[in-house]
Coordinates of C-alpha atoms and ligand atoms in Angstrom, one line a residue:
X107 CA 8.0 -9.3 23.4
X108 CA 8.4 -5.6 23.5
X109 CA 4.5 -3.7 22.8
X110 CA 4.8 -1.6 19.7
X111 CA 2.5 0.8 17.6
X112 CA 3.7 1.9 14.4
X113 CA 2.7 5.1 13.7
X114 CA 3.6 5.3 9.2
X115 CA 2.8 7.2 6.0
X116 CA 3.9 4.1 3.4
X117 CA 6.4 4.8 1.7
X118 CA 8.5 1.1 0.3
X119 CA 11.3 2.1 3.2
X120 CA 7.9 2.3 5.7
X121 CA 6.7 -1.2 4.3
X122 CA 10.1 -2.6 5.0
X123 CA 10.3 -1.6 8.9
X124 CA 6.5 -2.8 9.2
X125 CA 7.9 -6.3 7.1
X126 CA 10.5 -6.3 9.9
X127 CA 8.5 -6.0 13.1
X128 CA 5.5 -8.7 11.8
X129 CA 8.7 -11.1 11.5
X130 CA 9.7 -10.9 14.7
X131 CA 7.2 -11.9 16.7
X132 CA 9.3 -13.0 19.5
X133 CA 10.9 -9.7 20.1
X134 CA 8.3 -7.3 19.0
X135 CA 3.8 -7.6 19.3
X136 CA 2.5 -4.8 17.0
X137 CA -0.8 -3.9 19.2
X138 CA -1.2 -1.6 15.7
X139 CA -0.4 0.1 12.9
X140 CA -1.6 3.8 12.4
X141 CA -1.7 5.7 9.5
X142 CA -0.9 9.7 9.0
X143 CA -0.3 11.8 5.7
X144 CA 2.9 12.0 4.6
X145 CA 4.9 10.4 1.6
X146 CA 1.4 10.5 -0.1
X147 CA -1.7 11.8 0.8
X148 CA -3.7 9.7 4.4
X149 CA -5.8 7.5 2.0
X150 CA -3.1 5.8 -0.1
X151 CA -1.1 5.2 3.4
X152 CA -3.8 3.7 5.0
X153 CA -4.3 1.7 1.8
X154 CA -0.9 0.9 1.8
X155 CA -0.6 -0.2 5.3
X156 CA -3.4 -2.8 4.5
X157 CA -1.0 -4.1 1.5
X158 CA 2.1 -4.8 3.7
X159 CA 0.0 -6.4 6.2
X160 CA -1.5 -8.6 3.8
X161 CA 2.0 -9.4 1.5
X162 CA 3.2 -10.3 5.3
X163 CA 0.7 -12.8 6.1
X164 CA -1.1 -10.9 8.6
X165 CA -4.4 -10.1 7.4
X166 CA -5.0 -9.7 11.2
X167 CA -2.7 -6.7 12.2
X168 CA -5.1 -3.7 13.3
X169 CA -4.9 -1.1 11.3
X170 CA -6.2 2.3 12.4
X171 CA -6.8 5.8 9.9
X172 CA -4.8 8.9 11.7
X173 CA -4.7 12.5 10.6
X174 CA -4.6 13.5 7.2
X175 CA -3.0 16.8 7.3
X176 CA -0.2 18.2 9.8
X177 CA -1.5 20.3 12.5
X178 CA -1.1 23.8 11.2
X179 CA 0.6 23.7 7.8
X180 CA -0.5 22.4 4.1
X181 CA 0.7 18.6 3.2
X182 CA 4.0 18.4 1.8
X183 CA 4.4 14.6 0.2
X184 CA 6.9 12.6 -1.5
X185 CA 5.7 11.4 -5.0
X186 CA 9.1 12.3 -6.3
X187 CA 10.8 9.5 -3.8
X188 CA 8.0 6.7 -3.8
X189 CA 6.1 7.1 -6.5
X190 CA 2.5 8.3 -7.6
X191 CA 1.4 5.4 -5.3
X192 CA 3.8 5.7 -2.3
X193 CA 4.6 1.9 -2.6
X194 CA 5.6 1.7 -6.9
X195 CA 7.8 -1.0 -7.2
X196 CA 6.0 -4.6 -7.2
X197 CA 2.9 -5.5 -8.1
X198 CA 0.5 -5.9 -5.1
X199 CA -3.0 -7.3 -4.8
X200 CA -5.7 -4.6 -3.5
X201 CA -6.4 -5.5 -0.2
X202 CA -9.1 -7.0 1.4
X203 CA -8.2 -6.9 5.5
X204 CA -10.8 -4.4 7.3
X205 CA -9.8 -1.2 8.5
X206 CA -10.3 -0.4 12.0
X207 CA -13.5 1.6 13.1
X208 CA -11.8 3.7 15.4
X209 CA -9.5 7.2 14.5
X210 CA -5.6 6.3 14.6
X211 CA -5.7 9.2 17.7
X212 CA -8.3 7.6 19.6
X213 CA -6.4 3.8 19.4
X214 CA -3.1 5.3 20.9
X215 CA -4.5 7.1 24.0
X216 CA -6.9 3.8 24.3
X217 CA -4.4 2.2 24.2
X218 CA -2.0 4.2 26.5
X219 CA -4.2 3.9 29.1
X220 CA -5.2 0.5 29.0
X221 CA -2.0 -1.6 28.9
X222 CA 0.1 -1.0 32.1
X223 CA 2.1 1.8 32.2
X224 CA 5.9 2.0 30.4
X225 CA 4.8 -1.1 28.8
X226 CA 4.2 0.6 25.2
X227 CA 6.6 1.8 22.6
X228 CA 5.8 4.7 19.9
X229 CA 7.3 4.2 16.6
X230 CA 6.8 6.9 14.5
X231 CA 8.1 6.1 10.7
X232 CA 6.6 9.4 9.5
X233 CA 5.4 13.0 10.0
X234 CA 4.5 13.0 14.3
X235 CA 1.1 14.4 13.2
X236 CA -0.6 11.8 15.1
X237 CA 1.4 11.4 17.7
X238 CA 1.4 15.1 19.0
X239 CA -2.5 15.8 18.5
X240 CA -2.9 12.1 21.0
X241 CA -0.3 14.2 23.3
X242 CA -2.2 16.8 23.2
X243 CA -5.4 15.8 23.9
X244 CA -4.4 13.3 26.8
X245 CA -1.3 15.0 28.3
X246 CA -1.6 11.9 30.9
X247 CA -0.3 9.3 28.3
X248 CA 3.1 11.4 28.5
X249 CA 4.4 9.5 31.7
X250 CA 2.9 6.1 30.6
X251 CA 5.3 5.9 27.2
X252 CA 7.7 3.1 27.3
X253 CA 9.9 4.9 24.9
X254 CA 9.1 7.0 21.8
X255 CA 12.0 5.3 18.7
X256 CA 11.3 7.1 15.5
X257 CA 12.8 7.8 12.3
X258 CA 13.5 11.7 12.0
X259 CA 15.8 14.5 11.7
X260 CA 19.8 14.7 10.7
X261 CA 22.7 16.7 12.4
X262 CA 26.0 15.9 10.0
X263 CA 23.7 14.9 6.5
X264 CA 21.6 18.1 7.6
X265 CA 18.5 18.1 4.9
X266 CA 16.6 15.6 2.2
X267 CA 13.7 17.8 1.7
X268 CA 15.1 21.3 2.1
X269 CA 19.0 22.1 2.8
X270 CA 18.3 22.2 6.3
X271 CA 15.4 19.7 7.3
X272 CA 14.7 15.9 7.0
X273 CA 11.4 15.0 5.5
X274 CA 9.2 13.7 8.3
X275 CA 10.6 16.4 10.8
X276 CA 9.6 19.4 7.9
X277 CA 6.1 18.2 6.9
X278 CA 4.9 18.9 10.7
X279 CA 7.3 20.5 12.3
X280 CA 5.0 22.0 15.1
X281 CA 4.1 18.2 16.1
X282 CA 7.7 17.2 16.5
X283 CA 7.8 20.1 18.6
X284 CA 5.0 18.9 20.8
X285 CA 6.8 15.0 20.7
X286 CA 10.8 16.4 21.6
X287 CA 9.1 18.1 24.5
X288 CA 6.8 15.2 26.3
X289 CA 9.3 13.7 28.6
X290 CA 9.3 10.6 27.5
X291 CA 12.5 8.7 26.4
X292 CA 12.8 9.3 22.8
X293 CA 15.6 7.6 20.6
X294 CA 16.2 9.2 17.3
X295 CA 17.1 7.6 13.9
X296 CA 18.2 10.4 12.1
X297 CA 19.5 10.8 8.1
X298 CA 23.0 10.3 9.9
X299 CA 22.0 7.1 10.4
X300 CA 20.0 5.9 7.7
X301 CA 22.2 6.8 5.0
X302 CA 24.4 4.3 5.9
X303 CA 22.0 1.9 5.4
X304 CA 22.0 1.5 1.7
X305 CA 20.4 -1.2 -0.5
X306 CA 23.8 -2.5 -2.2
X307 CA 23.3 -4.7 -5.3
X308 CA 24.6 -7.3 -3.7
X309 CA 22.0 -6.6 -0.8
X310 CA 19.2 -6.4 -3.1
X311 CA 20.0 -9.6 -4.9
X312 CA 20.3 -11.6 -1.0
X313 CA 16.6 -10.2 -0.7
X314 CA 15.5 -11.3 -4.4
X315 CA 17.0 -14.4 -3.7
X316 CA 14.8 -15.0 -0.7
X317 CA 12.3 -16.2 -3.7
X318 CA 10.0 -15.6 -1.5
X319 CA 6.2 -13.0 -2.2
X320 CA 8.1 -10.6 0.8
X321 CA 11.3 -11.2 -0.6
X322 CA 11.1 -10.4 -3.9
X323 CA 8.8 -7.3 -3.1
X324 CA 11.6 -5.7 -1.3
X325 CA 13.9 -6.3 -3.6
X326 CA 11.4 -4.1 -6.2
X327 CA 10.4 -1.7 -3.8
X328 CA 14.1 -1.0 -3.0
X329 CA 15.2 -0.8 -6.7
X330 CA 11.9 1.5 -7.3
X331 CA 13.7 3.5 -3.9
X332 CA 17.0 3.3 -5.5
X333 CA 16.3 4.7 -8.9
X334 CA 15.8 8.3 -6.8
X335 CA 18.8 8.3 -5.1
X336 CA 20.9 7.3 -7.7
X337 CA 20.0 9.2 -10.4
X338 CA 20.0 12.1 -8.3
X339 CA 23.1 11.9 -5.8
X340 CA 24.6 9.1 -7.2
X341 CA 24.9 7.2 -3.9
X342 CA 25.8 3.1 -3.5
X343 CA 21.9 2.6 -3.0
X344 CA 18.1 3.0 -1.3
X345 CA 18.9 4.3 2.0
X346 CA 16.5 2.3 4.2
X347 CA 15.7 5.0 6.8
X348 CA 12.8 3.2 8.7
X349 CA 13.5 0.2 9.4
X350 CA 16.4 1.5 11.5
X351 CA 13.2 1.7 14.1
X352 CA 12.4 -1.8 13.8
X353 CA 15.8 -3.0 14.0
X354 CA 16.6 -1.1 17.0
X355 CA 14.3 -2.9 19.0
X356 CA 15.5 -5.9 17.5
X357 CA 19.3 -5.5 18.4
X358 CA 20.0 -2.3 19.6
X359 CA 23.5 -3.2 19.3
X360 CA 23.7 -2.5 16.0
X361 CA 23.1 1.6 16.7
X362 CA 25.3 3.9 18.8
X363 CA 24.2 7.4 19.5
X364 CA 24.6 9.7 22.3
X365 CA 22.4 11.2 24.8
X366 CA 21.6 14.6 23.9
X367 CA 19.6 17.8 23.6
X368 CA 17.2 18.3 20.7
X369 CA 14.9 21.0 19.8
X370 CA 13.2 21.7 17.0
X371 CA 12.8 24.9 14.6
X372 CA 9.6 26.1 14.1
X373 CA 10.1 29.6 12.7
X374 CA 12.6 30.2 10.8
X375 CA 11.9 30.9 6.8
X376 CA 15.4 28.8 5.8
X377 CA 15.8 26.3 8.4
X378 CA 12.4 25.3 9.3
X379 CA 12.0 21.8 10.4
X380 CA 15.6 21.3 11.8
X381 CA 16.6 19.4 14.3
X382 CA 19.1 21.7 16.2
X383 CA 20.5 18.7 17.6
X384 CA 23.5 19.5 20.7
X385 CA 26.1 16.9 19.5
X386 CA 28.7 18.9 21.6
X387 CA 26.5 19.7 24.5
X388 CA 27.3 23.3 23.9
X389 CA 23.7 24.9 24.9
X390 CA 23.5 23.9 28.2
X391 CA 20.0 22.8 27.3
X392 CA 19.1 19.4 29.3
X393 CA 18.9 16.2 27.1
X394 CA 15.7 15.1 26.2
X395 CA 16.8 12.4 23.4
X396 CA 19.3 9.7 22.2
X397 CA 20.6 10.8 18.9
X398 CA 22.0 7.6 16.8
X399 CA 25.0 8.2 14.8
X400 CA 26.6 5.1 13.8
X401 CA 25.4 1.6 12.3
X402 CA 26.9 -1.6 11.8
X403 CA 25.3 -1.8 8.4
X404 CA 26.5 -5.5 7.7
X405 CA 24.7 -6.7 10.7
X406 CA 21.8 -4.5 9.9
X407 CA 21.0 -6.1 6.4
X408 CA 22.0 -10.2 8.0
X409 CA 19.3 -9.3 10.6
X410 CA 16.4 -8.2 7.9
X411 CA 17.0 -10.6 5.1
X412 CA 16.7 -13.6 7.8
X413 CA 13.9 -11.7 9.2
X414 CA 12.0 -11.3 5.6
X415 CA 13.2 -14.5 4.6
X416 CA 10.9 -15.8 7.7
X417 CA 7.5 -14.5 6.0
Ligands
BDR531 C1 11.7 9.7 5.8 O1 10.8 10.4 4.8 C2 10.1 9.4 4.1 O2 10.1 9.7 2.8 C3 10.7 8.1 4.4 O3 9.6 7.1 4.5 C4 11.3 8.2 5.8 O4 10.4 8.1 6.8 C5 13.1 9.9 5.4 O5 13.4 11.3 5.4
CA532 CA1 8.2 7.1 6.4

């Protein structure tokens, strides 16, 4: 199985991809989960992180505290998407599992270092807070990264937290600055993608149907998810933007992106947080990540109801 750390502010579409991955053990060993600010404030992540391990069955996942505000900027949360709790849907037991001693920051250039090199995968669900302070302060983990898969950005569905700028990209934009430029092979899972992956009715009930504790908790947090965008943009459903991540390292059949240039704005009073993304290869500008644009969202949802409907 493929080496993973998730790196997630919680957030029901966050619980989903960590769901995914602790299903799948066969494809995927989560070395850890770490926790940064983001849909709500570091504590209820972290808490939240600990709640999804649990409702999974594995009170033994590692779960590690990151940083709990972007590098140079106040927090910008989500309360209006996931609730006052960043996980309101279902009706979840406090959790008992430990936290882990050590700083989120600290376990990913441990951990860099110790397991052989290209061997680990990145997968950031959230703001790259934690990712680019590790970078930072150990620029030799760069050339060890197996391959950085996050969930960030848009090109052609542009904005979801300002017209111009997805969510996780905006709330530290200097830290996915620091991440587009490491070297590493990044894969993107941008808005373009993730709004194709929408929670159907018909989906939800296949997850409600599992009968299942995991099953029937997505199926809330999704409706909880839903409620948001339909009310507000009338789409078909919850678009499920994180556990693209997951998914792609399950069957990366189901993506197709292209190999592009990306960089991101850092200055700029109406655009800050965009990911200037080179579809066209017009800039000249060498690629430095692959850019999904296309799902198969039929095989998507088969592949995590199975999956859930394994817990
Ligand atoms: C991203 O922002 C968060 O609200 C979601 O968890 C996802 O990671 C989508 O823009
Ligand atoms: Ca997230």
């Amino acid at each position: 199985p493929r080496k993973i750390i998730i790196d997630t502010d919680p957030g029901q579409d966050d619980a989903v991809a960590i769901l995914l991955a602790l299903a799948s053990p066969e494809e995927i060993e989560v070395l850890g989960i770490t926790t940064v600010a983001g849909n709500v404030p570091l504590e209820l992540t972290t808490k939240n992180a600990r709640i999804v391990c649990e409702l999974a069955g594995k009170p033994d996942t590692r779960v590690f505290a990151g940083c709990d505000r972007p590098l140079g900027r106040d927090l910008v949360t989500a309360e209006h998407v996931h609730g006052k709790t960043g996980l309101d849907g279902p009706t979840l037991p406090e959790p008992t599992m430990p936290l882990q001693d050590r700083h989120a920051v600290d376990f990913i250039i441990d951990t860099l270092r110790e397991e052989p090199e290209g061997s680990v995968t990145l997968c950031p669900l959230g703001p790259l807070t934690n990712i680019a302070t590790a970078l930072d302060r150990a620029p030799d983990i760069a050339p060890r990264i197996k391959e950085i898969v996050l969930m960030g950005g848009a090109y052609f569905e542009v904005g979801n937290i300002t017209p111009a700028a997805e969510f996780n990209i905006y709330v530290d934009p200097e830290a996915a600055k620091q991440v587009f430029g490491c070297g590493a092979p990044i894969t993107v899972m941008p808005l373009d993608v993730t709004h194709k992956a929408l929670v159907t009715k018909p989906r939800n009930d296949a997850f409600r149907a599992l009968g299942t504790p995991a099953g029937v908790a997505v199926a809330e947090m999704t409706d909880f998810f839903e409620r948001f965008d339909k009310e507000k943009y009338g789409s078909e459903g919850a678009p499920l933007h994180d556990p693209c991540v997951t998914a792609y390292l399950i069957k990366p059949e189901l993506f197709s992106g292209r190999h592009i240039n990306v960089e991101i704005e850092t200055t700029s009073e109406l655009t800050l947080g965009m990911t200037v993304a080179d579809w066209w290869g017009v800039s000249g500008r060498p690629p430095n990540a692959t850019f999904m644009g296309d799902l198969d969202a039929d095989g998507f949802f088969a592949l995590l109801t199975d999956r859930i409907g394994r817990l």
